[in-house]
Coordinates of C-alpha atoms and ligand atoms in Angstrom, one line a residue:
X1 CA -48.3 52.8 -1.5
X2 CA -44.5 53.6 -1.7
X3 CA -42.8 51.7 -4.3
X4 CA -38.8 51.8 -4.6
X5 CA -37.6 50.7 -7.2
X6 CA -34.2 50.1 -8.1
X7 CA -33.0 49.4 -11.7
X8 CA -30.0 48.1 -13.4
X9 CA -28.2 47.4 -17.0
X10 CA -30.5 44.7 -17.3
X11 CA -33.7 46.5 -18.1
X12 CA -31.2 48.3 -20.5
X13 CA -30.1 45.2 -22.0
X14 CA -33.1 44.6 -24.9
X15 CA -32.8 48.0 -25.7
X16 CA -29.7 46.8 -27.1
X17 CA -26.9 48.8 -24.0
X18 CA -25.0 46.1 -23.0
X19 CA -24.6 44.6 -19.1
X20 CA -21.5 44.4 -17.4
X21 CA -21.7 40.6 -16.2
X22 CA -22.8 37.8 -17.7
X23 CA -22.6 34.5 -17.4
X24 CA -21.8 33.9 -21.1
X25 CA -19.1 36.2 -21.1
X26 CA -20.5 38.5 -23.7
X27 CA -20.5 41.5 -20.4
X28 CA -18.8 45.0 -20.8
X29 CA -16.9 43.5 -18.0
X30 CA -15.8 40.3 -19.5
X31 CA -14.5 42.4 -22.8
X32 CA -12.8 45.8 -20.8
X33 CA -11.4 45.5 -17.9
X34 CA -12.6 48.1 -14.9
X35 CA -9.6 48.8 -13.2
X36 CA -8.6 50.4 -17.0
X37 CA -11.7 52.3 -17.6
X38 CA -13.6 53.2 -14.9
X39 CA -11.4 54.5 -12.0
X40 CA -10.6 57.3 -11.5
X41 CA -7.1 56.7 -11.5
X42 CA -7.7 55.0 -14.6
X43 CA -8.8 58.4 -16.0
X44 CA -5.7 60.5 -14.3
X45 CA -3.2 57.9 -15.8
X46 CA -5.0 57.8 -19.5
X47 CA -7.8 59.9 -19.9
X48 CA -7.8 59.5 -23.8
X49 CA -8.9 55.7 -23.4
X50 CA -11.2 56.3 -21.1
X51 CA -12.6 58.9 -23.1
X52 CA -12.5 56.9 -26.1
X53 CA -14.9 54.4 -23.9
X54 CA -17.5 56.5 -22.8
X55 CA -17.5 58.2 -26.7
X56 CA -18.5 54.8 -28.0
X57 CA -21.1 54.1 -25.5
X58 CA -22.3 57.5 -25.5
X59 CA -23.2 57.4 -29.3
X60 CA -24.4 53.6 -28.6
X61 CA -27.2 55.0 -26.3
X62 CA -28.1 57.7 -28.9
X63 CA -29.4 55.1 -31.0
X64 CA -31.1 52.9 -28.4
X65 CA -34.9 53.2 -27.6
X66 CA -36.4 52.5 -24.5
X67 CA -37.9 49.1 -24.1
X68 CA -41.1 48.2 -22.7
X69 CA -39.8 47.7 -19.4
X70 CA -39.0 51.4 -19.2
X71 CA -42.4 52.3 -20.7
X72 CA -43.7 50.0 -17.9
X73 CA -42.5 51.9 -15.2
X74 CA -43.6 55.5 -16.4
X75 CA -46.6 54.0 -16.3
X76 CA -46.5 53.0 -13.1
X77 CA -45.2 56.4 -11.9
X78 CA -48.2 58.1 -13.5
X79 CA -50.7 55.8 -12.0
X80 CA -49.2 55.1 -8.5
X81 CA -49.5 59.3 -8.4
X82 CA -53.1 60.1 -9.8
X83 CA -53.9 56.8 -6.6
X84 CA -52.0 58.9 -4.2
X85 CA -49.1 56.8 -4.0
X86 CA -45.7 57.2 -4.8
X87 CA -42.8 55.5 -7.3
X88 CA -39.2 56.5 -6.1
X89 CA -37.3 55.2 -9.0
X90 CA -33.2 54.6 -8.5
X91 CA -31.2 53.4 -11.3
X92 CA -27.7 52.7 -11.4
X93 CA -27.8 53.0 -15.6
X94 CA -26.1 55.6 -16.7
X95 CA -28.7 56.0 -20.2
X96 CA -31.3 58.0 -20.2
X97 CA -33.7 55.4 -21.3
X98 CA -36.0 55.8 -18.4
X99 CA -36.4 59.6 -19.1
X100 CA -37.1 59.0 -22.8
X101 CA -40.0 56.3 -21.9
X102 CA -41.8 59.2 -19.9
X103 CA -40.7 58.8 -16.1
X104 CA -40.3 62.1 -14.7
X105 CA -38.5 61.2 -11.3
X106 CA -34.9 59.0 -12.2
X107 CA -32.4 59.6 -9.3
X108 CA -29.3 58.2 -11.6
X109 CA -26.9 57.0 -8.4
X110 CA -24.2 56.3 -10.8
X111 CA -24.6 59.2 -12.8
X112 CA -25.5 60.0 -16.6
X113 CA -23.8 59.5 -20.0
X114 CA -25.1 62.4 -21.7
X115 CA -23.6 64.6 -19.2
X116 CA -20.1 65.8 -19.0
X117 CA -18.9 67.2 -15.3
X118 CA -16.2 69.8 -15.2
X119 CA -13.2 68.8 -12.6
X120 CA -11.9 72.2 -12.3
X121 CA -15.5 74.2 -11.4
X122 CA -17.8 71.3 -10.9
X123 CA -20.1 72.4 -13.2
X124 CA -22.4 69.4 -15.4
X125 CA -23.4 70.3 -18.4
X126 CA -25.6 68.0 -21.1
X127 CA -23.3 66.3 -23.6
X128 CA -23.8 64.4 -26.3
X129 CA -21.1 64.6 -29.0
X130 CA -17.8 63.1 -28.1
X131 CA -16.0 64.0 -25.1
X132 CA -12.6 65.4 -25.9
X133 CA -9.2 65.9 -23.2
X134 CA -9.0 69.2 -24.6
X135 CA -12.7 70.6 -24.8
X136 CA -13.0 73.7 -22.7
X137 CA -16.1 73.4 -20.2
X138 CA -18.9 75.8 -21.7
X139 CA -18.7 77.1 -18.0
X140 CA -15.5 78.2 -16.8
X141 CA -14.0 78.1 -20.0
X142 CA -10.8 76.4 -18.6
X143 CA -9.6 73.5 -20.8
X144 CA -8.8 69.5 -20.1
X145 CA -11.1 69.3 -17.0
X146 CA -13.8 67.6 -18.5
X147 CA -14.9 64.1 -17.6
X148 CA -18.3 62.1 -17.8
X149 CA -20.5 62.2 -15.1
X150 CA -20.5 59.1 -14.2
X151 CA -19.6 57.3 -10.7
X152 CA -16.4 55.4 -11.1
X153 CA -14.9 52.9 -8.4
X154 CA -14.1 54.0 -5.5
X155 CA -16.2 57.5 -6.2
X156 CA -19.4 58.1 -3.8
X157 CA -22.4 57.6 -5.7
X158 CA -24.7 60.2 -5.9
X159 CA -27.7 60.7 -3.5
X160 CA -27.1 58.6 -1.2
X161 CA -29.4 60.9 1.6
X162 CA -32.0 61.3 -0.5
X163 CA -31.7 57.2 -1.1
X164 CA -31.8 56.0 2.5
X165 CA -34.5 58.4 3.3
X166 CA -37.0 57.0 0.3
X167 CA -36.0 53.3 1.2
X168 CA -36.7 53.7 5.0
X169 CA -40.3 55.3 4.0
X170 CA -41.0 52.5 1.0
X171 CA -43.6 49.7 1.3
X172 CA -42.1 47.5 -1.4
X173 CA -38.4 47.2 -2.8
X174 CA -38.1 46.0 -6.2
X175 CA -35.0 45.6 -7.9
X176 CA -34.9 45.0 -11.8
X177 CA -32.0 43.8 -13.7
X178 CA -29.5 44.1 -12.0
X179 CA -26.6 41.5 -11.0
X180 CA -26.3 42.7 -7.4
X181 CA -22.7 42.6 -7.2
X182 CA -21.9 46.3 -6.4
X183 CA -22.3 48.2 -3.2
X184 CA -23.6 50.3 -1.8
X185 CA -26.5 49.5 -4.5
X186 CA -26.4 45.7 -3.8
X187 CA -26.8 46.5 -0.5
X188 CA -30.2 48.0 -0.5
X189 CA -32.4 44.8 -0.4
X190 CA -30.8 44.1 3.0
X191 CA -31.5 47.3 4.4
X192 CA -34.8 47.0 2.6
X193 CA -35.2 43.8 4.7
X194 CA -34.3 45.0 7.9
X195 CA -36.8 47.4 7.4
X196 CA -39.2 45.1 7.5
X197 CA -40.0 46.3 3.7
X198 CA -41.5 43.6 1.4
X199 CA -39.0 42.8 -1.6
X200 CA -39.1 41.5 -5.3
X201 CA -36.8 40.7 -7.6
X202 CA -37.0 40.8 -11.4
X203 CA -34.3 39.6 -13.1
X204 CA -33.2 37.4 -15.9
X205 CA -31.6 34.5 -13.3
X206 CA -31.0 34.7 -10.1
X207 CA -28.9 38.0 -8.7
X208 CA -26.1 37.4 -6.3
X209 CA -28.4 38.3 -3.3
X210 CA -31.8 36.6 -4.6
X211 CA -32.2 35.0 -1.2
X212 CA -33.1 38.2 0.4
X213 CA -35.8 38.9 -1.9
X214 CA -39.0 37.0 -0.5
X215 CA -40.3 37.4 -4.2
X216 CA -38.7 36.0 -7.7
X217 CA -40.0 37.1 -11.3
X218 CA -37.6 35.6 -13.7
X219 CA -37.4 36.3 -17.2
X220 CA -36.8 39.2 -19.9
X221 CA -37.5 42.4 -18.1
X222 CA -39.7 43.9 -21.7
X223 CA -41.7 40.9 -20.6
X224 CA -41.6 40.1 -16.8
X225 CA -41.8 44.1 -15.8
X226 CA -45.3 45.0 -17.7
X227 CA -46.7 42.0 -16.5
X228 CA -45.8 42.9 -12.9
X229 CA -46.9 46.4 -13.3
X230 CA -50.7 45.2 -14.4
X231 CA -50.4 43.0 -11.8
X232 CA -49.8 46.0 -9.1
X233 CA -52.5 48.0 -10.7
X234 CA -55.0 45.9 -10.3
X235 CA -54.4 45.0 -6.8
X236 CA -57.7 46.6 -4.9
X237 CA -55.8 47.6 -2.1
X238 CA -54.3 50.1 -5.1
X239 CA -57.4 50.6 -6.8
X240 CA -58.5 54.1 -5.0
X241 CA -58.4 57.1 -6.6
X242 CA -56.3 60.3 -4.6
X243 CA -59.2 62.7 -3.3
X244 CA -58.8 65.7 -5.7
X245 CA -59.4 69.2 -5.5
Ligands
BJW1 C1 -31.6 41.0 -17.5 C2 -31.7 41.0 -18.8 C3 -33.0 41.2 -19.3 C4 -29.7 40.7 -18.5 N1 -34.0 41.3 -18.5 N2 -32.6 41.1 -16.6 C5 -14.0 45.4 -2.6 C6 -12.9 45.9 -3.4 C7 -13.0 47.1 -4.0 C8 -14.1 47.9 -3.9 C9 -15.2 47.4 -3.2 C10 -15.1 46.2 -2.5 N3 -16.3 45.9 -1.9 C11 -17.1 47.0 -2.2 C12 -16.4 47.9 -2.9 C13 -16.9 49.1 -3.5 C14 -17.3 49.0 -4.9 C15 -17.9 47.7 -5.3 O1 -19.0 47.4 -5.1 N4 -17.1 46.8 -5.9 C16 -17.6 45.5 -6.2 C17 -17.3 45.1 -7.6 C18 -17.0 44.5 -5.2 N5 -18.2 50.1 -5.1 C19 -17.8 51.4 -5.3 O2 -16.7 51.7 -5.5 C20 -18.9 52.4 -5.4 N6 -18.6 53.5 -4.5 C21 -18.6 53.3 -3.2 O3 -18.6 52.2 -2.6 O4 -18.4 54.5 -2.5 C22 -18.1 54.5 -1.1 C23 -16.7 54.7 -1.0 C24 -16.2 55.7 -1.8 C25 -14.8 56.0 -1.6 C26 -14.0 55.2 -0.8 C27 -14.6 54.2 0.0 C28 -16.0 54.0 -0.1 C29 -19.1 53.0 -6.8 C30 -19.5 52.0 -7.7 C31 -19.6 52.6 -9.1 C32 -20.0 51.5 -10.2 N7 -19.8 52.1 -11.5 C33 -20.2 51.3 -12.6 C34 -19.8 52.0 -13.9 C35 -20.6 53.3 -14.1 C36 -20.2 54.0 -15.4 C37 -20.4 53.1 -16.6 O5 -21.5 52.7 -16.9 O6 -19.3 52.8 -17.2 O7 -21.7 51.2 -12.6 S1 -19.7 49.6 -12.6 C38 -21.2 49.0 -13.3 O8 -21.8 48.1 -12.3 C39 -22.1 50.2 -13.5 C40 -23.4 49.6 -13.0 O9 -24.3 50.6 -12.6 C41 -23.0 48.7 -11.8 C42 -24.0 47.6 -11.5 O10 -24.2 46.8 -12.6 P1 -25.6 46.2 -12.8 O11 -26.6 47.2 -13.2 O12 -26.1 45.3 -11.7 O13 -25.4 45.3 -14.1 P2 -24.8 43.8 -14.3 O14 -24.3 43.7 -15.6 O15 -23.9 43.5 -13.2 O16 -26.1 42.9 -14.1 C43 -27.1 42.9 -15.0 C44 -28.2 41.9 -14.6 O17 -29.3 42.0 -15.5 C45 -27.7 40.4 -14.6 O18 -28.1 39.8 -13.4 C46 -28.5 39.8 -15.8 O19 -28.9 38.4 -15.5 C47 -29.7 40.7 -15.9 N8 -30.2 40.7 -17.2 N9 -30.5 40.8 -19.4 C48 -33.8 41.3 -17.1 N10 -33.3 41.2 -20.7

């Protein structure tokens, strides 16, 4: 079995990384505003506040720890592999939470904080102090060119190829935590759909597209994503071991 899953801030969000909408008004979103911080015209007009932005959240994720959610789907990568199946795992976070609870596979579509991407030779390179408009990239040398590597607003997300392809061959979408509000990433379940592909939601409430998922698992994702996982496992139609040697 192929699973895709796609994951967003909200399997982040007990880990103590903050979501961008929420219907209390406590989002990223709600506080900054977009336009400001995560444009890339936002960045050309003041690059110091933007900066400033992504230093905070960068030394935010530092001290976070994966959740069991994340542990969850390691787990699920591991197994689906040693059954002879397959989990493609998308996330739209920038942390790398995923990575720290053992999955080995994370295609980040939106890119990651811990890396800083140099405009003038396109070089990434891993970063974790604070992000400065006058650090020279450890590449090139050349100074001010450094931003984060992250996908801003009107910026093409990365692997979007490699995407399509692994959605087209899946046997179940799952999306988790996420609000389904930005494209092309909200877009997926309908293409998912159209596949034919079975899909799931996991979510805290119901996402802005929950009526094209033809399953709904509401609640906490350090809850709602282990129990789904067991769940899976035990499914007999998953229960064979890969042929080895
Ligand atoms: C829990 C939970 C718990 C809470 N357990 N669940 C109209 C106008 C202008 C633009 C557009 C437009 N229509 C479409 C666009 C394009 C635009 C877009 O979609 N805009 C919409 C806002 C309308 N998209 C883009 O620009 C993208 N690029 C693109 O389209 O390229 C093609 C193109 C390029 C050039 C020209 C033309 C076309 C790029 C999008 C980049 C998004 N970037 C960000 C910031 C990344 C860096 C950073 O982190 O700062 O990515 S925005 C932000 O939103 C971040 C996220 O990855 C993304 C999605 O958010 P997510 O993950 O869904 O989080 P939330 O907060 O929205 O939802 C959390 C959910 O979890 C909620 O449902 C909670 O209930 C739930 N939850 N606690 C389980 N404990």
């Amino acid at each position: 079995m192929r699973i895709f899953v796609l994951s967003g801030a909200g399997i982040s969000a007990e880990s103590g990384l903050g979501t961008f909408r929420d219907p209390d008004g406590t989002g990223i979103w709600s506080r900054f505003d977009p336009m400001k911080l995560a444009t890339p015209e936002a960045f050309a007009r003041d690059p110091e506040t933007v900066q400033a932005f992504y230093n905070a959240r960068r030394q935010n994720l530092l001290a976070a720890e994966p959740n069991a959610a994340h542990a969850a789907l390691a787990r699920l990568e591991t197994e689906l592999e040693r059954r002879g199946g397959e989990l493609v795992l998308v996330t739209q976070n920038i942390d790398d939470l995923h990575e720290r609870a053992g999955s080995r596979r994370v295609l980040h579509m939106h890119g990651e904080l811990l890396k800083a991407r140099c405009m003038r030779c396109a070089e990434v390179t891993a970063w974790t102090g604070d992000l400065g408009t006058r650090d020279a990239c450890p590449a090139c040398g050349q100074r001010g060119g450094l931003r984060p590597h992250v996908v801003w607003f009107g910026e093409m997300p990365f692997g979007m190829d490699q995407i399509f392809a692994a959605l087209a061959g899946a046997d179940l979408f799952v999306a988790i935590g996420t609000s389904g509000s930005v494209y092309p990433a909200a877009g997926f379940v309908a293409e998912a759909r159209a596949s034919g592909i079975r899909t799931c939601e996991i979510n805290l409430d119901p996402s802005d597209n929950a009526g094209l998922f033809d399953e709904h698992l509401y609640g906490p994702a350090s809850a709602s994503v282990p129990a789904w996982v067991d769940r899976l496992l035990a499914d007999p139609r998953l229960a064979k071991a890969a042929p080895t040697g």
